[in-house]
Amino acid sequence: MPVERVTPDLSGLGQGFRCSRGEFVTYWRQGRIQREINARISQCWVLRCEDSLAGYVTLIADKLDLDQPILIDEGVQYQTFPAIKIGLLAADKRAKGAGRRLVEWSIEYVASEIAPAIGVRFLTVDALYDEDMTPPYDASGFYQKFGFCFVNAEEVLPPSTPYRTMYLDLKPLIDLFDDSTSGAEDGSTV
Ligand SMILES: CC(C)(COP(=O)(O)OP(=O)(O)OC[C@H]1O[C@@H](n2cnc3c(N)ncnc32)[C@H](O)[C@@H]1OP(=O)(O)O)[C@@H](O)C(=O)NCCC(=O)NCCS
């Protein structure tokens, strides 16, 4: 199914949206996402099934702060790096696989469309952790399936914030897209 950028035409979607976390229904229905798009501080993409919203994801600019310089082998001493963050992600509980599709699309989109235009290497997310649920609600297991790592792997649970920040290194994928782009541009076979 195609992932589509939210436009005013799509803003009527989501009346029957059902998510395991009610606040993500509210973010959509009460206009928080549309307000952030209008304010140009977020962009949102959706997956839909005919006229029903199956899921949404927002992407925002971010900065990844690490406690060590992980790119020393590449001659880069920094501990802070440019990144794109998955801001809000939600899937309708009836739309199996919608969350995976939106994350995989985000990874590919950032690596193929954003990274060639500006320096950005990492995808980040604040993985929701809700200790008030029994057992605690922990979204990090979902992101680990795509290879995301914890910024603070030693953090004791429950975390001091209602989330744990994670990151994914996109360089292998960025390089792959860059090779195929340069091949296409100079007319050589990819
Ligand atoms: C997190 C969320 C987006 C995942 O979307 P989804 O459509 O349910 O996920 P998918 O059906 O694509 O599942 C992909 C895989 O992740 C697994 N998974 C989903 N949530 C998980 C979790 N919290 N922990 C571990 N694994 C999880 C699924 O079991 C599935 O595993 P499989 O491929 O081995 O079968 C969705 O559950 C949701 O909207 N949750 C509420 C809002 C939320 O937590 N958003 C993220 C905030 S950071």
Coordinates of N, CA and C and ligand atoms in Angstrom, one line a residue:
M1 N 0.8 -1.2 0.0 CA 0.0 0.0 0.0 C 0.9 1.2 0.0
P2 N 0.5 2.3 -0.8 CA 1.3 3.5 -0.8 C 1.3 4.3 0.5
V3 N 2.4 4.9 0.9 CA 2.4 5.8 2.0 C 2.3 7.2 1.4
E4 N 1.3 8.0 1.9 CA 1.0 9.3 1.3 C 1.2 10.4 2.3
R5 N 1.8 11.5 1.8 CA 1.9 12.6 2.7 C 0.6 13.3 3.0
V6 N 0.4 13.7 4.2 CA -0.9 14.3 4.6 C -1.1 15.7 3.9
T7 N -2.2 15.8 3.2 CA -2.6 17.0 2.5 C -3.9 17.4 3.1
P8 N -4.4 18.6 2.8 CA -5.7 19.0 3.3 C -6.8 18.0 2.9
D9 N -6.6 17.4 1.7 CA -7.6 16.4 1.2 C -7.8 15.2 2.1
L10 N -6.7 14.9 2.8 CA -6.7 13.6 3.6 C -7.0 13.9 5.1
S11 N -7.3 15.2 5.4 CA -7.5 15.5 6.8 C -8.8 15.0 7.3
G12 N -9.7 14.6 6.4 CA -11.0 14.0 6.9 C -10.9 12.6 7.3
L13 N -9.7 11.9 7.1 CA -9.5 10.5 7.4 C -9.5 10.4 9.0
G14 N -9.7 9.2 9.4 CA -9.4 8.9 10.8 C -10.5 8.9 11.8
Q15 N -11.7 9.0 11.2 CA -12.9 9.0 12.1 C -13.0 7.7 12.9
G16 N -12.7 6.6 12.2 CA -12.9 5.3 12.9 C -11.6 4.7 13.3
F17 N -10.5 5.6 13.4 CA -9.2 5.1 13.8 C -9.2 4.5 15.2
R18 N -8.7 3.3 15.3 CA -8.6 2.7 16.7 C -7.2 2.2 16.9
C19 N -6.6 2.8 18.0 CA -5.2 2.5 18.3 C -5.1 1.9 19.7
S20 N -4.2 1.1 20.0 CA -4.1 0.5 21.3 C -3.8 1.6 22.4
R21 N -3.3 2.7 22.0 CA -3.0 3.8 22.9 C -3.9 5.0 22.5
G22 N -4.9 5.3 23.3 CA -5.9 6.3 23.0 C -5.4 7.6 22.7
E23 N -4.3 8.0 23.3 CA -3.7 9.4 23.1 C -3.3 9.6 21.6
F24 N -3.0 8.5 20.9 CA -2.6 8.6 19.5 C -3.8 8.9 18.6
V25 N -5.0 8.4 19.1 CA -6.2 8.7 18.4 C -6.5 10.2 18.6
T26 N -6.4 10.7 19.8 CA -6.6 12.1 20.1 C -5.7 13.0 19.4
Y27 N -4.4 12.6 19.3 CA -3.4 13.5 18.6 C -3.9 13.8 17.1
W28 N -4.5 12.7 16.6 CA -5.0 12.9 15.2 C -6.3 13.6 15.1
R29 N -7.3 13.2 15.9 CA -8.6 13.7 15.8 C -8.7 15.1 16.3
Q30 N -7.9 15.5 17.3 CA -8.1 16.8 17.9 C -7.1 17.8 17.2
G31 N -6.5 17.4 16.1 CA -5.8 18.4 15.3 C -4.4 18.7 15.7
R32 N -3.8 18.0 16.7 CA -2.4 18.3 17.0 C -1.4 18.1 15.9
I33 N -1.7 17.1 15.1 CA -0.7 16.8 14.0 C -0.9 17.8 12.9
Q34 N -2.2 18.2 12.6 CA -2.4 19.2 11.6 C -1.8 20.5 12.0
R35 N -1.9 20.9 13.3 CA -1.4 22.1 13.7 C 0.1 22.2 13.6
E36 N 0.8 21.0 13.9 CA 2.2 21.0 13.8 C 2.7 21.0 12.3
I37 N 1.9 20.4 11.4 CA 2.2 20.5 10.0 C 2.0 22.0 9.5
N38 N 0.9 22.6 9.9 CA 0.7 24.0 9.6 C 1.8 24.9 10.1
A39 N 2.3 24.6 11.2 CA 3.4 25.4 11.8 C 4.8 25.1 11.2
R40 N 4.8 24.1 10.3 CA 6.0 23.7 9.6 C 7.1 23.1 10.6
I41 N 6.6 22.4 11.7 CA 7.5 21.8 12.6 C 7.4 20.3 12.5
S42 N 6.6 19.8 11.6 CA 6.4 18.4 11.4 C 5.9 18.1 10.0
Q43 N 6.2 16.9 9.5 CA 5.5 16.4 8.3 C 4.9 15.0 8.7
C44 N 3.8 14.7 8.1 CA 3.1 13.5 8.4 C 2.7 12.7 7.2
W45 N 2.9 11.4 7.3 CA 2.5 10.5 6.2 C 1.5 9.5 6.8
V46 N 0.7 9.0 5.9 CA -0.3 8.0 6.3 C -0.4 6.8 5.4
L47 N -0.9 5.8 6.0 CA -1.2 4.6 5.3 C -2.7 4.4 5.4
R48 N -3.4 4.2 4.3 CA -4.8 4.1 4.4 C -5.4 2.9 3.7
C49 N -6.5 2.5 4.2 CA -7.2 1.3 3.6 C -8.5 1.9 3.1
E50 N -8.6 2.2 1.7 CA -9.7 2.9 1.1 C -9.8 4.3 1.9
D51 N -11.0 4.5 2.5 CA -11.1 5.8 3.2 C -10.8 5.8 4.7
S52 N -10.2 4.7 5.1 CA -9.9 4.6 6.6 C -8.4 4.7 6.8
L53 N -8.1 5.4 7.9 CA -6.7 5.6 8.3 C -6.2 4.3 8.9
A54 N -5.1 3.7 8.4 CA -4.5 2.5 8.9 C -3.4 2.8 9.8
G55 N -2.7 4.0 9.6 CA -1.6 4.4 10.5 C -1.0 5.7 10.0
Y56 N -0.3 6.3 10.9 CA 0.4 7.6 10.5 C 1.8 7.6 11.2
V57 N 2.6 8.4 10.5 CA 4.0 8.7 11.1 C 4.3 10.1 10.8
T58 N 5.0 10.8 11.8 CA 5.5 12.1 11.6 C 7.0 12.1 11.6
L59 N 7.6 12.9 10.8 CA 9.1 13.0 10.8 C 9.5 14.5 11.1
I60 N 10.5 14.6 12.0 CA 10.9 15.9 12.4 C 12.5 16.0 12.4
A61 N 13.0 17.2 12.3 CA 14.5 17.3 12.4 C 14.9 17.0 13.9
D62 N 16.1 16.5 14.0 CA 16.5 16.1 15.4 C 18.0 16.2 15.5
K63 N 18.5 16.0 16.7 CA 20.0 15.9 16.9 C 20.2 14.7 17.8
L64 N 21.1 13.9 17.4 CA 21.4 12.7 18.2 C 22.6 13.0 19.1
D65 N 22.4 12.9 20.5 CA 23.5 13.1 21.4 C 23.9 11.8 22.0
L66 N 25.2 11.5 21.8 CA 25.7 10.2 22.4 C 26.7 10.5 23.4
D67 N 27.0 9.5 24.3 CA 28.0 9.7 25.3 C 29.4 9.3 24.9
Q68 N 29.5 8.8 23.6 CA 30.9 8.6 23.1 C 30.9 8.8 21.6
P69 N 32.1 9.1 21.1 CA 32.3 9.4 19.6 C 32.3 8.1 18.8
I70 N 31.1 7.7 18.3 CA 31.0 6.3 17.7 C 31.6 6.3 16.3
L71 N 32.0 7.5 15.7 CA 32.5 7.4 14.3 C 34.0 7.7 14.3
I72 N 34.7 7.4 15.4 CA 36.1 7.6 15.5 C 36.8 6.8 14.3
D73 N 36.4 5.6 14.0 CA 37.0 4.8 13.0 C 36.9 5.5 11.6
E74 N 36.0 6.4 11.5 CA 35.8 7.2 10.2 C 36.5 8.6 10.3
G75 N 37.2 8.8 11.4 CA 37.9 10.0 11.6 C 37.1 11.2 12.0
V76 N 35.9 10.8 12.6 CA 34.9 11.9 13.1 C 34.9 11.8 14.6
Q77 N 35.2 12.9 15.2 CA 35.3 12.9 16.7 C 34.0 13.3 17.4
Y78 N 33.0 13.8 16.7 CA 31.8 14.3 17.4 C 31.0 13.3 18.1
Q79 N 30.3 13.8 19.1 CA 29.3 12.9 19.8 C 27.9 13.3 19.6
T80 N 27.8 14.3 18.8 CA 26.4 14.9 18.4 C 26.3 14.8 16.9
F81 N 25.2 14.3 16.4 CA 25.0 14.1 15.0 C 23.7 14.6 14.5
P82 N 23.6 15.0 13.2 CA 22.3 15.3 12.6 C 21.5 14.1 12.4
A83 N 20.2 14.2 12.7 CA 19.3 13.1 12.6 C 17.9 13.5 12.2
I84 N 17.1 12.6 11.8 CA 15.7 12.8 11.6 C 15.0 11.9 12.7
K85 N 13.9 12.5 13.3 CA 13.2 11.7 14.3 C 11.9 11.2 13.9
I86 N 11.5 10.0 14.2 CA 10.1 9.5 14.1 C 9.4 10.2 15.3
G87 N 8.6 11.2 15.0 CA 7.9 11.9 16.1 C 6.8 11.2 16.7
L88 N 5.7 10.9 15.9 CA 4.6 10.2 16.4 C 4.3 9.1 15.4
L89 N 4.1 7.9 15.9 CA 3.8 6.8 15.0 C 2.7 6.0 15.7
A90 N 1.6 5.7 14.9 CA 0.5 4.9 15.4 C -0.1 4.1 14.3
A91 N -0.6 2.9 14.7 CA -1.3 2.1 13.7 C -2.6 1.6 14.3
D92 N -3.6 1.5 13.4 CA -4.9 0.9 13.8 C -4.6 -0.5 14.2
K93 N -5.2 -0.9 15.3 CA -4.9 -2.3 15.8 C -5.5 -3.4 14.9
R94 N -6.4 -3.0 14.0 CA -6.9 -4.0 13.0 C -6.0 -4.1 11.8
A95 N -5.1 -3.1 11.6 CA -4.3 -3.1 10.4 C -2.9 -3.7 10.6
K96 N -2.9 -5.1 10.7 CA -1.7 -5.8 11.0 C -0.6 -5.4 10.0
G97 N 0.6 -5.1 10.5 CA 1.7 -4.8 9.7 C 1.8 -3.3 9.3
A98 N 0.9 -2.5 9.7 CA 0.9 -1.1 9.3 C 2.1 -0.4 10.0
G99 N 2.3 -0.7 11.2 CA 3.5 -0.1 11.9 C 4.8 -0.4 11.3
R100 N 5.0 -1.7 10.9 CA 6.2 -2.1 10.3 C 6.3 -1.3 8.9
R101 N 5.3 -1.3 8.2 CA 5.3 -0.6 6.8 C 5.7 0.8 7.0
L102 N 5.2 1.5 8.0 CA 5.5 2.9 8.1 C 6.9 3.2 8.6
V103 N 7.5 2.3 9.4 CA 8.9 2.4 9.8 C 9.8 2.1 8.7
E104 N 9.5 1.0 8.0 CA 10.4 0.7 6.8 C 10.3 1.8 5.8
W105 N 9.1 2.3 5.6 CA 9.0 3.4 4.6 C 9.9 4.6 5.1
S106 N 9.8 5.0 6.4 CA 10.5 6.1 6.9 C 12.1 5.9 6.7
I107 N 12.5 4.7 7.0 CA 14.0 4.4 6.9 C 14.4 4.6 5.4
E108 N 13.6 4.1 4.5 CA 14.0 4.2 3.1 C 13.8 5.7 2.6
Y109 N 12.8 6.3 3.1 CA 12.6 7.7 2.7 C 13.8 8.6 3.1
V110 N 14.2 8.5 4.4 CA 15.2 9.4 4.9 C 16.5 9.0 4.1
A111 N 16.8 7.7 4.0 CA 18.1 7.3 3.3 C 18.1 7.7 1.8
S112 N 17.0 7.6 1.2 CA 17.0 7.9 -0.3 C 16.7 9.3 -0.7
E113 N 15.9 10.0 0.1 CA 15.4 11.3 -0.3 C 16.0 12.5 0.5
I114 N 16.2 12.3 1.8 CA 16.7 13.4 2.6 C 18.2 13.4 2.7
A115 N 18.8 12.2 3.0 CA 20.3 12.1 3.2 C 21.1 12.6 1.9
P116 N 20.6 12.4 0.7 CA 21.4 12.9 -0.4 C 21.3 14.5 -0.5
A117 N 20.4 15.1 0.2 CA 20.2 16.5 0.1 C 20.9 17.3 1.2
I118 N 20.8 16.7 2.4 CA 21.5 17.4 3.6 C 22.2 16.3 4.4
G119 N 23.2 16.7 5.2 CA 23.9 15.7 6.0 C 23.0 15.2 7.1
V120 N 22.6 13.9 6.9 CA 21.8 13.3 8.0 C 22.1 11.8 7.9
R121 N 22.5 11.2 9.0 CA 22.9 9.8 9.0 C 22.0 8.9 9.9
F122 N 21.4 9.5 10.9 CA 20.7 8.7 11.9 C 19.2 9.0 11.9
L123 N 18.5 7.9 12.2 CA 17.0 8.0 12.5 C 16.9 7.8 14.0
T124 N 16.1 8.6 14.6 CA 15.9 8.5 16.1 C 14.4 8.3 16.4
V125 N 14.2 7.9 17.6 CA 12.8 7.8 18.1 C 12.9 7.8 19.6
D126 N 11.9 8.4 20.2 CA 11.7 8.3 21.7 C 10.7 7.2 21.9
A127 N 11.1 6.0 22.2 CA 10.3 4.8 22.3 C 9.5 4.9 23.6
L128 N 8.2 5.0 23.5 CA 7.3 5.1 24.6 C 7.4 4.0 25.6
Y129 N 7.5 4.5 26.9 CA 7.6 3.5 28.0 C 6.7 4.0 29.1
D130 N 5.6 3.2 29.3 CA 4.6 3.7 30.3 C 4.5 2.7 31.5
E131 N 5.1 3.2 32.6 CA 5.3 2.3 33.7 C 3.9 2.1 34.5
D132 N 2.9 2.9 34.1 CA 1.7 2.8 34.8 C 0.8 1.7 34.3
M133 N 1.2 1.1 33.2 CA 0.5 -0.1 32.7 C 1.1 -1.4 33.4
T134 N 0.3 -2.4 33.5 CA 0.8 -3.7 34.0 C 0.6 -4.8 33.0
P135 N 1.6 -5.3 32.4 CA 3.0 -4.9 32.5 C 3.2 -3.6 31.9
P136 N 4.4 -2.9 32.1 CA 4.6 -1.6 31.5 C 4.5 -1.7 30.0
Y137 N 4.0 -0.6 29.4 CA 3.9 -0.6 27.9 C 5.3 -0.1 27.4
D138 N 5.9 -0.9 26.5 CA 7.2 -0.6 26.1 C 7.3 -0.7 24.6
A139 N 7.5 0.4 23.9 CA 7.5 0.3 22.4 C 8.9 0.0 21.9
S140 N 9.9 -0.1 22.8 CA 11.3 -0.3 22.3 C 11.4 -1.6 21.5
G141 N 10.7 -2.7 22.0 CA 10.9 -4.0 21.3 C 10.5 -3.9 19.9
F142 N 9.5 -3.1 19.6 CA 9.1 -2.9 18.2 C 10.3 -2.3 17.3
Y143 N 10.9 -1.3 17.9 CA 11.9 -0.6 17.1 C 13.2 -1.5 17.0
Q144 N 13.4 -2.3 18.1 CA 14.6 -3.2 18.0 C 14.5 -4.1 16.8
K145 N 13.3 -4.4 16.4 CA 13.2 -5.3 15.2 C 13.8 -4.7 13.9
F146 N 13.9 -3.4 13.9 CA 14.5 -2.8 12.7 C 16.0 -2.4 12.9
G147 N 16.5 -2.8 14.1 CA 17.9 -2.5 14.4 C 18.2 -1.3 15.2
F148 N 17.2 -0.6 15.7 CA 17.4 0.6 16.5 C 18.1 0.2 17.8
C149 N 19.0 1.0 18.3 CA 19.8 0.8 19.6 C 19.4 1.9 20.6
F150 N 19.6 1.5 21.9 CA 19.3 2.6 22.9 C 20.5 3.5 22.9
V151 N 20.1 4.8 23.1 CA 21.2 5.8 23.3 C 21.8 5.6 24.7
N152 N 21.0 5.2 25.7 CA 21.6 4.9 27.0 C 21.2 3.5 27.3
A153 N 22.1 2.6 26.9 CA 21.7 1.1 27.0 C 21.8 0.7 28.5
E154 N 22.5 1.5 29.3 CA 22.6 1.1 30.7 C 21.5 1.6 31.6
E155 N 20.6 2.4 31.0 CA 19.5 3.0 31.9 C 18.7 2.0 32.6
V156 N 18.5 2.3 33.9 CA 17.7 1.4 34.8 C 16.3 1.6 34.6
L157 N 15.4 0.6 34.6 CA 14.0 0.7 34.4 C 13.3 0.9 35.7
P158 N 12.2 1.7 35.8 CA 11.7 2.5 34.7 C 12.6 3.7 34.4
P159 N 12.6 4.2 33.2 CA 13.4 5.3 32.8 C 12.9 6.6 33.5
S160 N 13.8 7.6 33.6 CA 13.4 8.8 34.2 C 12.4 9.7 33.4
T161 N 12.3 9.3 32.1 CA 11.3 10.0 31.2 C 10.3 8.9 30.8
P162 N 9.1 9.2 30.2 CA 8.2 8.2 29.8 C 8.6 7.6 28.4
Y163 N 9.9 7.6 28.1 CA 10.4 7.1 26.8 C 11.8 6.8 27.0
R164 N 12.3 6.0 26.0 CA 13.8 5.8 25.9 C 14.2 6.1 24.5
T165 N 15.2 6.9 24.4 CA 15.6 7.4 23.0 C 16.5 6.3 22.4
M166 N 16.1 6.0 21.1 CA 16.8 5.0 20.3 C 17.3 5.6 19.0
Y167 N 18.3 4.9 18.4 CA 18.7 5.4 17.1 C 19.1 4.3 16.1
L168 N 19.1 4.6 14.9 CA 19.4 3.7 13.8 C 20.4 4.3 12.9
D169 N 21.5 3.6 12.6 CA 22.5 4.2 11.7 C 22.1 3.8 10.3
L170 N 21.9 4.8 9.5 CA 21.4 4.6 8.1 C 22.5 4.5 7.1
K171 N 23.7 4.6 7.5 CA 24.8 4.8 6.5 C 24.8 3.6 5.5
P172 N 24.7 2.4 5.9 CA 24.7 1.3 4.8 C 23.7 1.5 3.8
L173 N 22.5 2.0 4.2 CA 21.4 2.2 3.2 C 21.6 3.4 2.4
I174 N 22.1 4.5 3.0 CA 22.4 5.7 2.3 C 23.5 5.4 1.2
D175 N 24.5 4.7 1.6 CA 25.6 4.3 0.6 C 25.0 3.5 -0.5
L176 N 24.1 2.6 -0.2 CA 23.5 1.8 -1.3 C 22.7 2.7 -2.3
F177 N 21.9 3.6 -1.7 CA 21.1 4.4 -2.6 C 22.0 5.4 -3.4
D178 N 23.1 5.8 -2.7 CA 24.0 6.7 -3.4 C 24.7 6.0 -4.6
D179 N 25.1 4.8 -4.4 CA 25.7 4.0 -5.5 C 24.7 3.9 -6.7
S180 N 23.5 3.5 -6.3 CA 22.5 3.3 -7.4 C 22.2 4.7 -8.1
T181 N 22.2 5.8 -7.3 CA 22.0 7.1 -7.9 C 23.1 7.4 -8.9
S182 N 24.4 7.3 -8.4 CA 25.5 7.7 -9.2 C 25.6 6.9 -10.5
G183 N 25.2 5.6 -10.4 CA 25.2 4.7 -11.6 C 24.2 5.2 -12.6
A184 N 23.0 5.6 -12.1 CA 21.9 6.0 -13.0 C 22.3 7.3 -13.6
E185 N 23.0 8.2 -12.8 CA 23.3 9.5 -13.4 C 24.4 9.5 -14.5
D186 N 25.4 8.6 -14.3 CA 26.4 8.6 -15.4 C 26.1 7.5 -16.5
G187 N 24.9 7.0 -16.4 CA 24.4 6.1 -17.4 C 24.9 4.7 -17.4
S188 N 25.7 4.4 -16.3 CA 26.3 3.0 -16.2 C 25.2 2.1 -15.7
T189 N 25.5 0.8 -15.9 CA 24.5 -0.2 -15.4 C 24.6 -0.3 -13.9
V190 N 23.5 -0.4 -13.2 CA 23.6 -0.5 -11.7 C 23.4 -2.0 -11.4
Ligands
LIG1 C1 3.9 0.5 18.0 C2 2.9 0.3 16.8 C3 3.0 1.5 15.9 C4 3.3 -1.0 16.1 O1 2.5 -1.1 14.9 P1 1.8 -2.5 14.6 O2 1.0 -2.3 13.3 O3 1.1 -2.9 15.8 O4 3.0 -3.4 14.3 P2 3.2 -4.5 13.2 O5 1.9 -5.3 13.1 O6 3.7 -3.9 12.0 O7 4.3 -5.4 13.9 C5 5.6 -5.6 13.5 C6 6.3 -6.5 14.5 O8 6.5 -5.7 15.7 C7 6.0 -6.5 16.8 N1 5.6 -5.5 17.9 C8 4.6 -4.6 17.8 N2 4.6 -3.9 19.0 C9 5.6 -4.3 19.7 C10 6.2 -4.0 21.0 N3 5.7 -3.0 21.8 N4 7.2 -4.7 21.5 C11 7.8 -5.7 20.7 N5 7.3 -6.1 19.5 C12 6.3 -5.4 19.0 C13 4.8 -7.3 16.2 O9 4.5 -8.4 17.1 C14 5.4 -7.7 14.9 O10 6.3 -8.8 15.1 P3 6.6 -9.9 14.0 O11 7.0 -9.2 12.7 O12 7.6 -10.8 14.6 O13 5.2 -10.5 13.7 C15 1.4 0.1 17.3 O14 1.4 -1.0 18.2 C16 0.9 1.3 18.0 O15 0.3 2.2 17.3 N6 1.0 1.5 19.3 C17 0.5 2.6 20.0 C18 1.3 3.9 19.8 C19 2.8 3.7 20.0 O16 3.2 3.0 20.9 N7 3.5 4.3 19.1 C20 5.0 4.3 19.2 C21 5.4 5.4 20.1 S1 7.1 5.6 20.1

